[in-house]
Amino acid sequence: MKGSSGSAGPAADSWSPRLALLVAATFFMEFLDGTVLTTAIPSIAADFSVPAADVNITMTAYLMTVAMGIPLSSWLAERLGARRVFCLAIAIFTAASLLCALSQDLTMLTLSRVLQGAGGAMMVPVGTLVVLRGTPKKDLLRATAFLVWPGLLAPVLAPLVGGALTTYLSWHWIFLVNLPLGLAAFLAALRLVPAVGGDRTRRLDWLGLALTTLGVGSLLVGLELTGGRDAGLLAAAGIVAGLLFLAAAVTWMRRTSTPLFNLSVFGARTFRATATGGFVYRLTISAVPFLLPLMFQAGFGWDPLHAGAMVSAVFVGNIGIKPATTPLIRRFGFKPVLVFASLASAATFGLCALLDAGTPEPLIVAVLVASGAFRSIGFSAYASVQYADVVPAQLPSANAVSATLVQLSTATGIAVGALLLRVFEAGSHVLGSAAVAAGSASGDPAAPYRAAFVAIAVLMLLSTLDSLALPRNAGAEVSRPGRAPAAERRRRRRA
């Protein structure tokens, strides 16, 4: 297989916690803005005098721009230098946030969100690349521990943050809070990010970029339509077209001498896990923040504030377990931890299926805290193991591919959750009608949500099977530095 090496950058011999924290903070802004508008949609619709459903275009435009812009950002970082592109990304994101707050109609807001997404698309992979290039394998667990938390916390905190800002201030403040944060991040980036020159001779694989962008965009459109109420042939066409474009992109990049991505990175089993079990893992846990608030409101009859506060218990589990994730991986290794995290997560999904409006709230909190903890363990393990066997020359490609897969798995998780709800709601209506005809009480409004949780619990077991297939010492150089198996030490000496 042919591949481009790219500029490997300086040798990784030390890492900066402050730099990792800066990158994590920018990720948090980007991830949070992907979903925070959900609670503000009614207010925005009222201000612009448009139907609430029309405001969804602003969220879709943002998420699609982020996902479709990631492949180009990898090349930009190699061509212009990661520091320059990362600072530019922060500046674009911050300026676009101001434009969003100043928007006078839905069109301006949507266009501003597209610009904001363009900045976010560069922050995600380029920021990670900056950290990874300065991190030796023995410190990779600690570095990724900083980078994982935004993806864990943002989906859980978004409803609370958006609801509080919209209720007590206005929806404009969802974007205005990014201004001081963005300015601080920009100044910190100028000081902390190493200035490494780019490769001005690096050519862009235009065909590979076009096929990849079209593939990711078509997939996201198909998934977005699948998650809606009127899914049909158009959704299926989008998904099929996306898969065909991506297949064509892979075929092309295997043949060209200057591919957009170095696909030889998939030769590492630990990296390949991010596209197999890791994709399923992220898919299922992404469905949970979508299903839980709906079950609490539509199924249990709770108000939005009550439901949002209860979902925040997942956040408590995420944070509470973080100090223990690295010691757990160092003690047991990646394979046992990944198997345990997926099995335990599936168990908590099963417990969610047993909840009802009469369940004591402390018990619900305990289940959600446990779910958040297991979610955090698995997230951290996948974030680290995927780079365990990636050599420096492959980092740009591995990082961009991973970031794209994360975006796709999140979108797929929400689409799968919505699809499961529609399927089980249809079945529940049939059963409810039969019960009424027989003179019995109507069906349980929470039943479709319980069935959906059972389904994603079963789906999570596919991730368990993939983890069981990993080598026993997978990622040992990262999880247990200095204690790699003898065979692995001999292989590295020969290399």
Short mmCIF file of C-alpha atoms in Angstrom, two decimals:
data_model
loop_
_atom_site.label_atom_id
_atom_site.label_comp_id
_atom_site.label_asym_id
_atom_site.label_seq_id
_atom_site.Cartn_x
_atom_site.Cartn_y
_atom_site.Cartn_z
CA MET A 1 0.00 0.00 0.00
CA LYS A 2 1.29 3.44 -0.86
CA GLY A 3 1.12 6.28 1.59
CA SER A 4 2.44 9.67 2.34
CA SER A 5 4.53 10.06 5.36
CA GLY A 6 3.92 13.71 5.99
CA SER A 7 6.12 15.71 8.28
CA ALA A 8 6.63 13.87 11.44
CA GLY A 9 7.54 16.91 13.44
CA PRO A 10 9.97 16.92 16.32
CA ALA A 11 10.81 13.81 18.22
CA ALA A 12 8.42 13.17 21.06
CA ASP A 13 10.47 13.21 24.25
CA SER A 14 8.29 15.22 26.61
CA TRP A 15 4.75 16.46 26.87
CA SER A 16 3.10 19.56 28.28
CA PRO A 17 0.04 19.14 30.55
CA ARG A 18 -0.76 22.82 30.04
CA LEU A 19 -0.81 22.37 26.27
CA ALA A 20 -3.02 19.29 26.59
CA LEU A 21 -5.39 21.22 28.86
CA LEU A 22 -5.54 24.09 26.36
CA VAL A 23 -6.41 21.72 23.51
CA ALA A 24 -9.02 20.00 25.68
CA ALA A 25 -10.62 23.37 26.48
CA THR A 26 -10.94 24.24 22.78
CA PHE A 27 -12.43 20.82 22.13
CA PHE A 28 -14.96 21.43 24.86
CA MET A 29 -16.08 24.64 23.18
CA GLU A 30 -16.40 22.87 19.85
CA PHE A 31 -18.24 19.81 21.20
CA LEU A 32 -20.54 21.89 23.42
CA ASP A 33 -21.59 24.17 20.59
CA GLY A 34 -22.56 21.09 18.57
CA THR A 35 -25.56 20.35 20.78
CA VAL A 36 -26.07 23.28 23.16
CA LEU A 37 -28.61 24.96 20.86
CA THR A 38 -31.17 22.19 21.43
CA THR A 39 -32.75 23.86 24.45
CA ALA A 40 -32.63 27.30 22.83
CA ILE A 41 -34.51 26.33 19.66
CA PRO A 42 -37.93 27.62 20.84
CA SER A 43 -36.44 31.01 21.80
CA ILE A 44 -34.56 31.36 18.51
CA ALA A 45 -37.66 30.38 16.55
CA ALA A 46 -39.72 32.99 18.39
CA ASP A 47 -37.14 35.75 17.78
CA PHE A 48 -36.86 34.95 14.07
CA SER A 49 -40.59 34.21 13.64
CA VAL A 50 -39.94 30.79 12.08
CA PRO A 51 -41.17 27.29 12.98
CA ALA A 52 -39.05 25.61 15.65
CA ALA A 53 -38.35 22.67 13.34
CA ASP A 54 -36.63 25.01 10.87
CA VAL A 55 -34.02 26.03 13.47
CA ASN A 56 -32.61 22.48 13.41
CA ILE A 57 -30.79 23.47 10.22
CA THR A 58 -28.34 25.49 12.34
CA MET A 59 -27.28 22.38 14.30
CA THR A 60 -27.10 20.19 11.21
CA ALA A 61 -25.05 22.75 9.27
CA TYR A 62 -22.56 23.05 12.14
CA LEU A 63 -22.07 19.31 12.68
CA MET A 64 -21.78 18.61 8.95
CA THR A 65 -19.19 21.36 8.45
CA VAL A 66 -17.09 20.02 11.33
CA ALA A 67 -17.18 16.45 10.00
CA MET A 68 -16.59 17.39 6.36
CA GLY A 69 -13.78 19.82 7.19
CA ILE A 70 -11.66 17.40 9.22
CA PRO A 71 -9.98 15.66 6.21
CA LEU A 72 -8.76 19.01 4.80
CA SER A 73 -7.52 20.20 8.20
CA SER A 74 -4.99 17.36 8.35
CA TRP A 75 -3.39 18.51 5.08
CA LEU A 76 -3.45 22.15 6.16
CA ALA A 77 -1.57 21.29 9.35
CA GLU A 78 1.08 19.46 7.34
CA ARG A 79 1.35 22.19 4.72
CA LEU A 80 1.24 25.34 6.87
CA GLY A 81 2.31 24.06 10.28
CA ALA A 82 0.07 22.87 13.13
CA ARG A 83 0.60 25.96 15.32
CA ARG A 84 -0.50 28.38 12.60
CA VAL A 85 -3.58 26.33 11.68
CA PHE A 86 -4.59 25.74 15.31
CA CYS A 87 -4.42 29.46 16.12
CA LEU A 88 -6.33 30.27 12.93
CA ALA A 89 -9.00 27.75 13.91
CA ILE A 90 -9.50 29.37 17.32
CA ALA A 91 -9.74 32.82 15.71
CA ILE A 92 -12.32 31.67 13.14
CA PHE A 93 -14.38 29.85 15.76
CA THR A 94 -14.41 32.88 18.08
CA ALA A 95 -15.23 35.40 15.34
CA ALA A 96 -18.00 33.14 14.04
CA SER A 97 -19.44 32.90 17.56
CA LEU A 98 -19.78 36.69 17.60
CA LEU A 99 -21.51 36.60 14.21
CA CYS A 100 -23.92 33.96 15.53
CA ALA A 101 -24.83 36.18 18.48
CA LEU A 102 -25.39 39.17 16.15
CA SER A 103 -27.55 37.23 13.68
CA GLN A 104 -30.84 38.90 12.78
CA ASP A 105 -32.43 36.03 10.90
CA LEU A 106 -32.15 32.26 10.43
CA THR A 107 -30.10 32.56 7.23
CA MET A 108 -27.38 34.63 8.89
CA LEU A 109 -27.31 32.33 11.90
CA THR A 110 -26.97 29.27 9.69
CA LEU A 111 -24.14 30.78 7.63
CA SER A 112 -22.39 31.88 10.82
CA ARG A 113 -22.71 28.35 12.17
CA VAL A 114 -21.09 27.01 9.00
CA LEU A 115 -18.14 29.34 9.58
CA GLN A 116 -18.03 28.30 13.22
CA GLY A 117 -17.99 24.66 12.13
CA ALA A 118 -15.06 25.37 9.79
CA GLY A 119 -13.07 26.62 12.77
CA GLY A 120 -14.15 23.64 14.85
CA ALA A 121 -13.11 21.23 12.11
CA MET A 122 -9.54 22.48 12.37
CA MET A 123 -9.46 22.62 16.18
CA VAL A 124 -10.43 18.95 16.61
CA PRO A 125 -7.69 17.06 14.72
CA VAL A 126 -4.99 19.74 14.64
CA GLY A 127 -5.11 20.31 18.39
CA THR A 128 -4.84 16.59 19.03
CA LEU A 129 -1.96 16.32 16.57
CA VAL A 130 -0.06 19.05 18.42
CA VAL A 131 -0.37 17.12 21.69
CA LEU A 132 0.38 13.68 20.23
CA ARG A 133 3.53 14.82 18.45
CA GLY A 134 5.04 16.00 21.71
CA THR A 135 4.01 12.95 23.73
CA PRO A 136 6.15 9.82 24.05
CA LYS A 137 4.31 6.50 24.20
CA LYS A 138 4.96 6.11 27.93
CA ASP A 139 2.99 9.33 28.62
CA LEU A 140 0.20 8.75 26.09
CA LEU A 141 -2.29 7.59 28.73
CA ARG A 142 -1.85 10.76 30.76
CA ALA A 143 -2.06 12.99 27.69
CA THR A 144 -5.23 11.40 26.32
CA ALA A 145 -6.82 11.62 29.77
CA PHE A 146 -6.90 15.39 29.19
CA LEU A 147 -8.25 15.07 25.66
CA VAL A 148 -11.09 12.65 26.45
CA TRP A 149 -13.11 14.67 28.92
CA PRO A 150 -14.67 17.17 26.46
CA GLY A 151 -16.32 14.37 24.47
CA LEU A 152 -17.66 12.87 27.69
CA LEU A 153 -18.96 16.01 29.36
CA ALA A 154 -20.20 18.24 26.54
CA PRO A 155 -23.21 16.10 25.48
CA VAL A 156 -24.31 15.79 29.11
CA LEU A 157 -23.78 19.43 30.09
CA ALA A 158 -25.17 20.96 26.89
CA PRO A 159 -28.87 20.80 27.92
CA LEU A 160 -28.12 22.36 31.32
CA VAL A 161 -25.84 25.09 29.96
CA GLY A 162 -28.15 25.93 27.09
CA GLY A 163 -31.22 25.90 29.30
CA ALA A 164 -29.66 28.11 31.98
CA LEU A 165 -28.29 30.71 29.55
CA THR A 166 -31.53 30.84 27.57
CA THR A 167 -33.73 31.04 30.68
CA TYR A 168 -31.80 33.60 32.69
CA LEU A 169 -30.13 35.64 29.92
CA SER A 170 -30.93 34.95 26.25
CA TRP A 171 -29.92 32.49 23.54
CA HIS A 172 -27.32 34.98 22.29
CA TRP A 173 -25.19 34.24 25.37
CA ILE A 174 -24.70 30.66 24.19
CA PHE A 175 -22.32 32.21 21.64
CA LEU A 176 -21.14 35.28 23.56
CA VAL A 177 -19.51 33.17 26.28
CA ASN A 178 -17.15 31.86 23.59
CA LEU A 179 -15.60 35.32 23.09
CA PRO A 180 -13.53 35.59 26.30
CA LEU A 181 -12.81 31.86 26.20
CA GLY A 182 -11.68 32.03 22.59
CA LEU A 183 -9.48 35.07 23.20
CA ALA A 184 -7.82 33.40 26.19
CA ALA A 185 -7.30 30.19 24.19
CA PHE A 186 -5.77 32.12 21.27
CA LEU A 187 -3.27 33.93 23.51
CA ALA A 188 -2.41 30.70 25.30
CA ALA A 189 -1.91 28.90 21.98
CA LEU A 190 0.57 31.54 20.82
CA ARG A 191 2.59 30.85 23.94
CA LEU A 192 2.22 27.09 24.39
CA VAL A 193 2.01 25.53 20.92
CA PRO A 194 5.47 24.76 19.45
CA ALA A 195 6.26 26.64 16.25
CA VAL A 196 7.11 23.89 13.76
CA GLY A 197 7.33 24.74 10.08
CA GLY A 198 5.10 23.05 7.54
CA ASP A 199 5.98 21.22 4.36
CA ARG A 200 5.34 23.76 1.59
CA THR A 201 5.94 21.11 -1.06
CA ARG A 202 3.18 18.83 0.22
CA ARG A 203 0.56 18.37 -2.50
CA LEU A 204 -3.14 18.04 -1.83
CA ASP A 205 -4.90 14.91 -3.02
CA TRP A 206 -7.85 16.74 -4.55
CA LEU A 207 -9.71 13.63 -5.70
CA GLY A 208 -9.21 11.89 -2.38
CA LEU A 209 -10.43 15.00 -0.57
CA ALA A 210 -13.50 15.34 -2.82
CA LEU A 211 -14.49 11.68 -2.45
CA THR A 212 -13.93 11.69 1.32
CA THR A 213 -15.84 14.94 1.85
CA LEU A 214 -18.74 13.81 -0.31
CA GLY A 215 -18.80 10.45 1.47
CA VAL A 216 -18.84 11.95 4.97
CA GLY A 217 -21.40 14.59 3.96
CA SER A 218 -23.73 12.09 2.29
CA LEU A 219 -23.53 9.75 5.27
CA LEU A 220 -24.37 12.54 7.71
CA VAL A 221 -27.32 13.68 5.59
CA GLY A 222 -28.62 10.12 5.42
CA LEU A 223 -28.18 9.64 9.17
CA GLU A 224 -29.86 12.98 9.91
CA LEU A 225 -32.84 11.98 7.76
CA THR A 226 -32.93 8.56 9.41
CA GLY A 227 -33.23 10.23 12.79
CA GLY A 228 -36.23 12.26 11.61
CA ARG A 229 -39.87 11.29 11.51
CA ASP A 230 -40.09 11.12 7.74
CA ALA A 231 -37.16 8.81 7.02
CA GLY A 232 -37.47 6.87 3.81
CA LEU A 233 -35.75 6.33 0.48
CA LEU A 234 -33.89 9.65 0.69
CA ALA A 235 -32.23 8.62 3.96
CA ALA A 236 -31.25 5.24 2.53
CA ALA A 237 -29.94 6.90 -0.63
CA GLY A 238 -27.77 9.25 1.43
CA ILE A 239 -26.26 6.42 3.44
CA VAL A 240 -25.63 4.24 0.39
CA ALA A 241 -24.11 7.17 -1.54
CA GLY A 242 -21.88 8.00 1.41
CA LEU A 243 -20.58 4.45 1.67
CA LEU A 244 -19.93 4.30 -2.07
CA PHE A 245 -18.01 7.60 -2.04
CA LEU A 246 -15.90 6.44 0.91
CA ALA A 247 -15.22 3.10 -0.77
CA ALA A 248 -14.09 4.98 -3.89
CA ALA A 249 -11.89 7.23 -1.73
CA VAL A 250 -10.19 4.22 -0.14
CA THR A 251 -9.63 2.60 -3.55
CA TRP A 252 -8.12 5.80 -4.91
CA MET A 253 -5.87 6.43 -1.89
CA ARG A 254 -4.52 2.88 -2.08
CA ARG A 255 -3.37 3.53 -5.66
CA THR A 256 -2.08 7.10 -5.68
CA SER A 257 1.45 8.00 -4.59
CA THR A 258 0.32 11.09 -2.61
CA PRO A 259 -2.90 10.07 -0.83
CA LEU A 260 -4.90 12.33 1.44
CA PHE A 261 -4.52 9.74 4.23
CA ASN A 262 -1.87 7.11 4.79
CA LEU A 263 -4.17 4.08 5.02
CA SER A 264 -1.34 1.80 6.12
CA VAL A 265 -2.25 2.96 9.62
CA PHE A 266 -5.07 0.39 9.55
CA GLY A 267 -2.39 -2.29 9.55
CA ALA A 268 -2.10 -1.73 13.30
CA ARG A 269 -4.72 -3.86 15.06
CA THR A 270 -4.94 -1.41 17.94
CA PHE A 271 -5.78 1.45 15.58
CA ARG A 272 -8.18 -0.71 13.60
CA ALA A 273 -10.11 -1.22 16.83
CA THR A 274 -11.25 2.42 16.66
CA ALA A 275 -13.12 1.64 13.42
CA THR A 276 -14.63 -1.62 14.69
CA GLY A 277 -15.37 -2.07 18.39
CA GLY A 278 -14.57 1.57 19.14
CA PHE A 279 -17.10 2.77 16.58
CA VAL A 280 -19.81 0.55 18.08
CA TYR A 281 -18.88 1.65 21.59
CA ARG A 282 -19.13 5.36 20.77
CA LEU A 283 -22.32 4.77 18.78
CA THR A 284 -24.13 3.17 21.71
CA ILE A 285 -23.03 5.63 24.37
CA SER A 286 -23.93 8.52 22.06
CA ALA A 287 -27.48 7.19 21.94
CA VAL A 288 -27.84 7.39 25.73
CA PRO A 289 -27.85 11.22 26.17
CA PHE A 290 -30.45 11.28 23.39
CA LEU A 291 -32.71 8.60 24.89
CA LEU A 292 -32.53 9.44 28.59
CA PRO A 293 -34.05 12.98 28.56
CA LEU A 294 -36.81 11.80 26.23
CA MET A 295 -37.64 8.82 28.45
CA PHE A 296 -37.75 10.99 31.55
CA GLN A 297 -40.02 13.58 29.90
CA ALA A 298 -42.26 11.61 27.52
CA GLY A 299 -42.15 8.32 29.43
CA PHE A 300 -42.10 9.42 33.07
CA GLY A 301 -43.87 12.78 32.67
CA TRP A 302 -41.05 14.86 34.17
CA ASP A 303 -40.45 18.50 33.25
CA PRO A 304 -37.31 19.41 31.22
CA LEU A 305 -35.41 20.84 34.21
CA HIS A 306 -36.04 17.70 36.28
CA ALA A 307 -34.95 15.49 33.40
CA GLY A 308 -31.83 17.55 32.67
CA ALA A 309 -30.78 17.53 36.31
CA MET A 310 -31.16 13.75 36.47
CA VAL A 311 -29.11 13.22 33.29
CA SER A 312 -26.31 15.25 34.91
CA ALA A 313 -25.72 12.19 37.13
CA VAL A 314 -23.92 10.71 34.11
CA PHE A 315 -21.56 13.70 34.33
CA VAL A 316 -20.84 12.88 37.98
CA GLY A 317 -19.82 9.35 36.99
CA ASN A 318 -17.66 10.65 34.14
CA ILE A 319 -15.71 12.97 36.42
CA GLY A 320 -15.64 10.76 39.50
CA ILE A 321 -13.89 7.86 37.76
CA LYS A 322 -11.38 9.93 35.76
CA PRO A 323 -8.54 9.75 38.35
CA ALA A 324 -8.83 5.96 38.32
CA THR A 325 -8.91 5.32 34.55
CA THR A 326 -5.15 5.53 33.96
CA PRO A 327 -4.24 3.34 36.99
CA LEU A 328 -6.84 0.77 35.88
CA ILE A 329 -5.36 0.57 32.38
CA ARG A 330 -1.81 0.37 33.74
CA ARG A 331 -2.80 -2.37 36.18
CA PHE A 332 -4.84 -4.62 33.88
CA GLY A 333 -3.93 -3.58 30.31
CA PHE A 334 -6.16 -2.39 27.48
CA LYS A 335 -7.90 -5.63 26.53
CA PRO A 336 -9.36 -6.50 29.97
CA VAL A 337 -10.38 -2.88 30.55
CA LEU A 338 -12.16 -2.59 27.20
CA VAL A 339 -13.99 -5.88 27.72
CA PHE A 340 -15.05 -4.83 31.21
CA ALA A 341 -16.14 -1.32 30.15
CA SER A 342 -18.34 -2.61 27.34
CA LEU A 343 -19.92 -5.38 29.44
CA ALA A 344 -20.54 -3.05 32.36
CA SER A 345 -22.00 -0.38 30.06
CA ALA A 346 -24.34 -2.95 28.50
CA ALA A 347 -25.44 -3.92 32.02
CA THR A 348 -26.29 -0.31 32.92
CA PHE A 349 -28.29 0.04 29.70
CA GLY A 350 -30.22 -3.05 30.75
CA LEU A 351 -30.85 -1.47 34.15
CA CYS A 352 -32.12 1.71 32.45
CA ALA A 353 -34.67 -0.48 30.69
CA LEU A 354 -36.02 -1.52 34.11
CA LEU A 355 -36.58 2.03 35.37
CA ASP A 356 -40.03 3.59 35.60
CA ALA A 357 -41.65 6.68 37.07
CA GLY A 358 -42.01 4.90 40.41
CA THR A 359 -38.35 3.96 40.75
CA PRO A 360 -36.76 5.77 43.72
CA GLU A 361 -34.69 8.66 42.40
CA PRO A 362 -31.55 7.74 44.42
CA LEU A 363 -31.58 4.39 42.62
CA ILE A 364 -31.90 6.10 39.21
CA VAL A 365 -29.00 8.38 40.14
CA ALA A 366 -26.88 5.39 41.13
CA VAL A 367 -27.53 3.66 37.79
CA LEU A 368 -26.67 6.80 35.81
CA VAL A 369 -23.52 7.51 37.84
CA ALA A 370 -22.35 3.94 37.19
CA SER A 371 -23.17 4.32 33.50
CA GLY A 372 -21.13 7.52 33.31
CA ALA A 373 -18.18 5.87 35.06
CA PHE A 374 -18.06 2.87 32.72
CA ARG A 375 -18.53 5.18 29.73
CA SER A 376 -15.52 7.20 30.86
CA ILE A 377 -13.32 4.13 31.30
CA GLY A 378 -14.06 2.84 27.81
CA PHE A 379 -13.67 6.25 26.20
CA SER A 380 -10.26 6.75 27.79
CA ALA A 381 -9.05 3.27 26.83
CA TYR A 382 -10.06 3.62 23.17
CA ALA A 383 -8.60 7.13 22.94
CA SER A 384 -5.21 5.79 24.05
CA VAL A 385 -5.00 2.32 22.50
CA GLN A 386 -5.72 3.59 19.00
CA TYR A 387 -2.35 5.39 18.90
CA ALA A 388 -0.35 2.73 20.72
CA ASP A 389 1.23 1.24 17.59
CA VAL A 390 1.07 4.29 15.30
CA VAL A 391 4.47 5.57 14.21
CA PRO A 392 5.13 9.36 14.07
CA ALA A 393 4.87 9.53 10.26
CA GLN A 394 1.35 8.06 10.43
CA LEU A 395 0.06 10.39 13.16
CA PRO A 396 -1.58 13.03 10.92
CA SER A 397 -3.54 10.39 8.99
CA ALA A 398 -4.43 8.37 12.09
CA ASN A 399 -5.58 11.49 13.91
CA ALA A 400 -7.77 12.79 11.06
CA VAL A 401 -9.34 9.38 10.42
CA SER A 402 -10.05 8.93 14.13
CA ALA A 403 -11.65 12.40 14.43
CA THR A 404 -13.87 11.68 11.41
CA LEU A 405 -14.95 8.32 12.85
CA VAL A 406 -15.85 9.98 16.15
CA GLN A 407 -18.12 12.45 14.35
CA LEU A 408 -19.76 9.68 12.33
CA SER A 409 -20.25 7.41 15.34
CA THR A 410 -21.92 10.22 17.30
CA ALA A 411 -24.29 11.00 14.44
CA THR A 412 -24.98 7.29 13.93
CA GLY A 413 -25.73 6.83 17.63
CA ILE A 414 -28.39 9.54 17.61
CA ALA A 415 -29.86 8.23 14.35
CA VAL A 416 -29.97 4.66 15.69
CA GLY A 417 -31.61 5.86 18.91
CA ALA A 418 -34.27 7.75 16.97
CA LEU A 419 -34.83 4.82 14.63
CA LEU A 420 -35.23 2.37 17.52
CA LEU A 421 -37.75 4.69 19.15
CA ARG A 422 -39.82 4.90 15.98
CA VAL A 423 -39.80 1.14 15.54
CA PHE A 424 -40.77 0.41 19.12
CA GLU A 425 -43.30 3.24 19.28
CA ALA A 426 -45.03 1.76 16.24
CA GLY A 427 -45.11 -1.62 17.95
CA SER A 428 -46.34 -0.06 21.17
CA HIS A 429 -49.20 1.69 19.36
CA VAL A 430 -50.27 -1.60 17.81
CA LEU A 431 -50.21 -3.33 21.19
CA GLY A 432 -51.95 -0.37 22.84
CA SER A 433 -54.76 -0.42 20.27
CA ALA A 434 -55.21 -4.15 20.80
CA ALA A 435 -55.35 -3.63 24.57
CA VAL A 436 -57.99 -0.90 24.24
CA ALA A 437 -60.05 -3.10 21.93
CA ALA A 438 -59.86 -5.86 24.52
CA GLY A 439 -61.00 -3.50 27.26
CA SER A 440 -57.59 -3.26 28.97
CA ALA A 441 -55.59 -0.21 29.94
CA SER A 442 -53.50 1.47 27.26
CA GLY A 443 -49.80 0.77 26.92
CA ASP A 444 -46.97 2.15 29.03
CA PRO A 445 -45.61 5.41 27.51
CA ALA A 446 -42.09 4.45 28.63
CA ALA A 447 -42.19 1.04 26.92
CA PRO A 448 -40.55 2.15 23.62
CA TYR A 449 -37.67 3.71 25.54
CA ARG A 450 -37.14 0.57 27.60
CA ALA A 451 -37.05 -1.51 24.44
CA ALA A 452 -34.56 0.91 22.89
CA PHE A 453 -32.25 0.57 25.89
CA VAL A 454 -32.38 -3.22 25.62
CA ALA A 455 -31.50 -2.95 21.93
CA ILE A 456 -28.45 -0.73 22.51
CA ALA A 457 -27.34 -3.03 25.34
CA VAL A 458 -27.30 -5.90 22.85
CA LEU A 459 -25.52 -3.71 20.31
CA MET A 460 -22.84 -2.87 22.88
CA LEU A 461 -22.01 -6.58 23.14
CA LEU A 462 -20.63 -6.37 19.57
CA SER A 463 -17.97 -4.06 20.98
CA THR A 464 -17.23 -6.67 23.65
CA LEU A 465 -16.69 -9.35 21.00
CA ASP A 466 -14.27 -7.10 19.12
CA SER A 467 -12.31 -6.37 22.30
CA LEU A 468 -12.08 -10.08 23.08
CA ALA A 469 -10.39 -10.55 19.69
CA LEU A 470 -7.58 -8.10 20.55
CA PRO A 471 -4.13 -9.57 21.29
CA ARG A 472 -3.53 -10.20 24.98
CA ASN A 473 -0.79 -7.55 25.17
CA ALA A 474 -2.45 -5.01 22.87
CA GLY A 475 -0.95 -1.56 23.41
CA ALA A 476 1.45 -2.78 26.10
CA GLU A 477 4.01 -0.12 25.15
CA VAL A 478 1.49 2.51 26.26
CA SER A 479 -0.33 0.76 29.11
CA ARG A 480 2.79 -0.74 30.69
CA PRO A 481 5.82 1.21 29.46
CA GLY A 482 9.07 -0.60 30.11
CA ARG A 483 7.25 -3.89 30.66
CA ALA A 484 6.40 -4.83 27.08
CA PRO A 485 6.61 -8.56 26.28
CA ALA A 486 10.02 -9.91 25.25
CA ALA A 487 8.85 -10.61 21.71
CA GLU A 488 7.72 -7.01 21.34
CA ARG A 489 11.06 -5.71 22.65
CA ARG A 490 12.92 -7.87 20.14
CA ARG A 491 10.70 -6.57 17.31
CA ARG A 492 11.43 -2.96 18.24
CA ARG A 493 15.19 -3.64 18.41
CA ARG A 494 15.13 -5.17 14.94
CA ALA A 495 13.14 -2.18 13.64
#
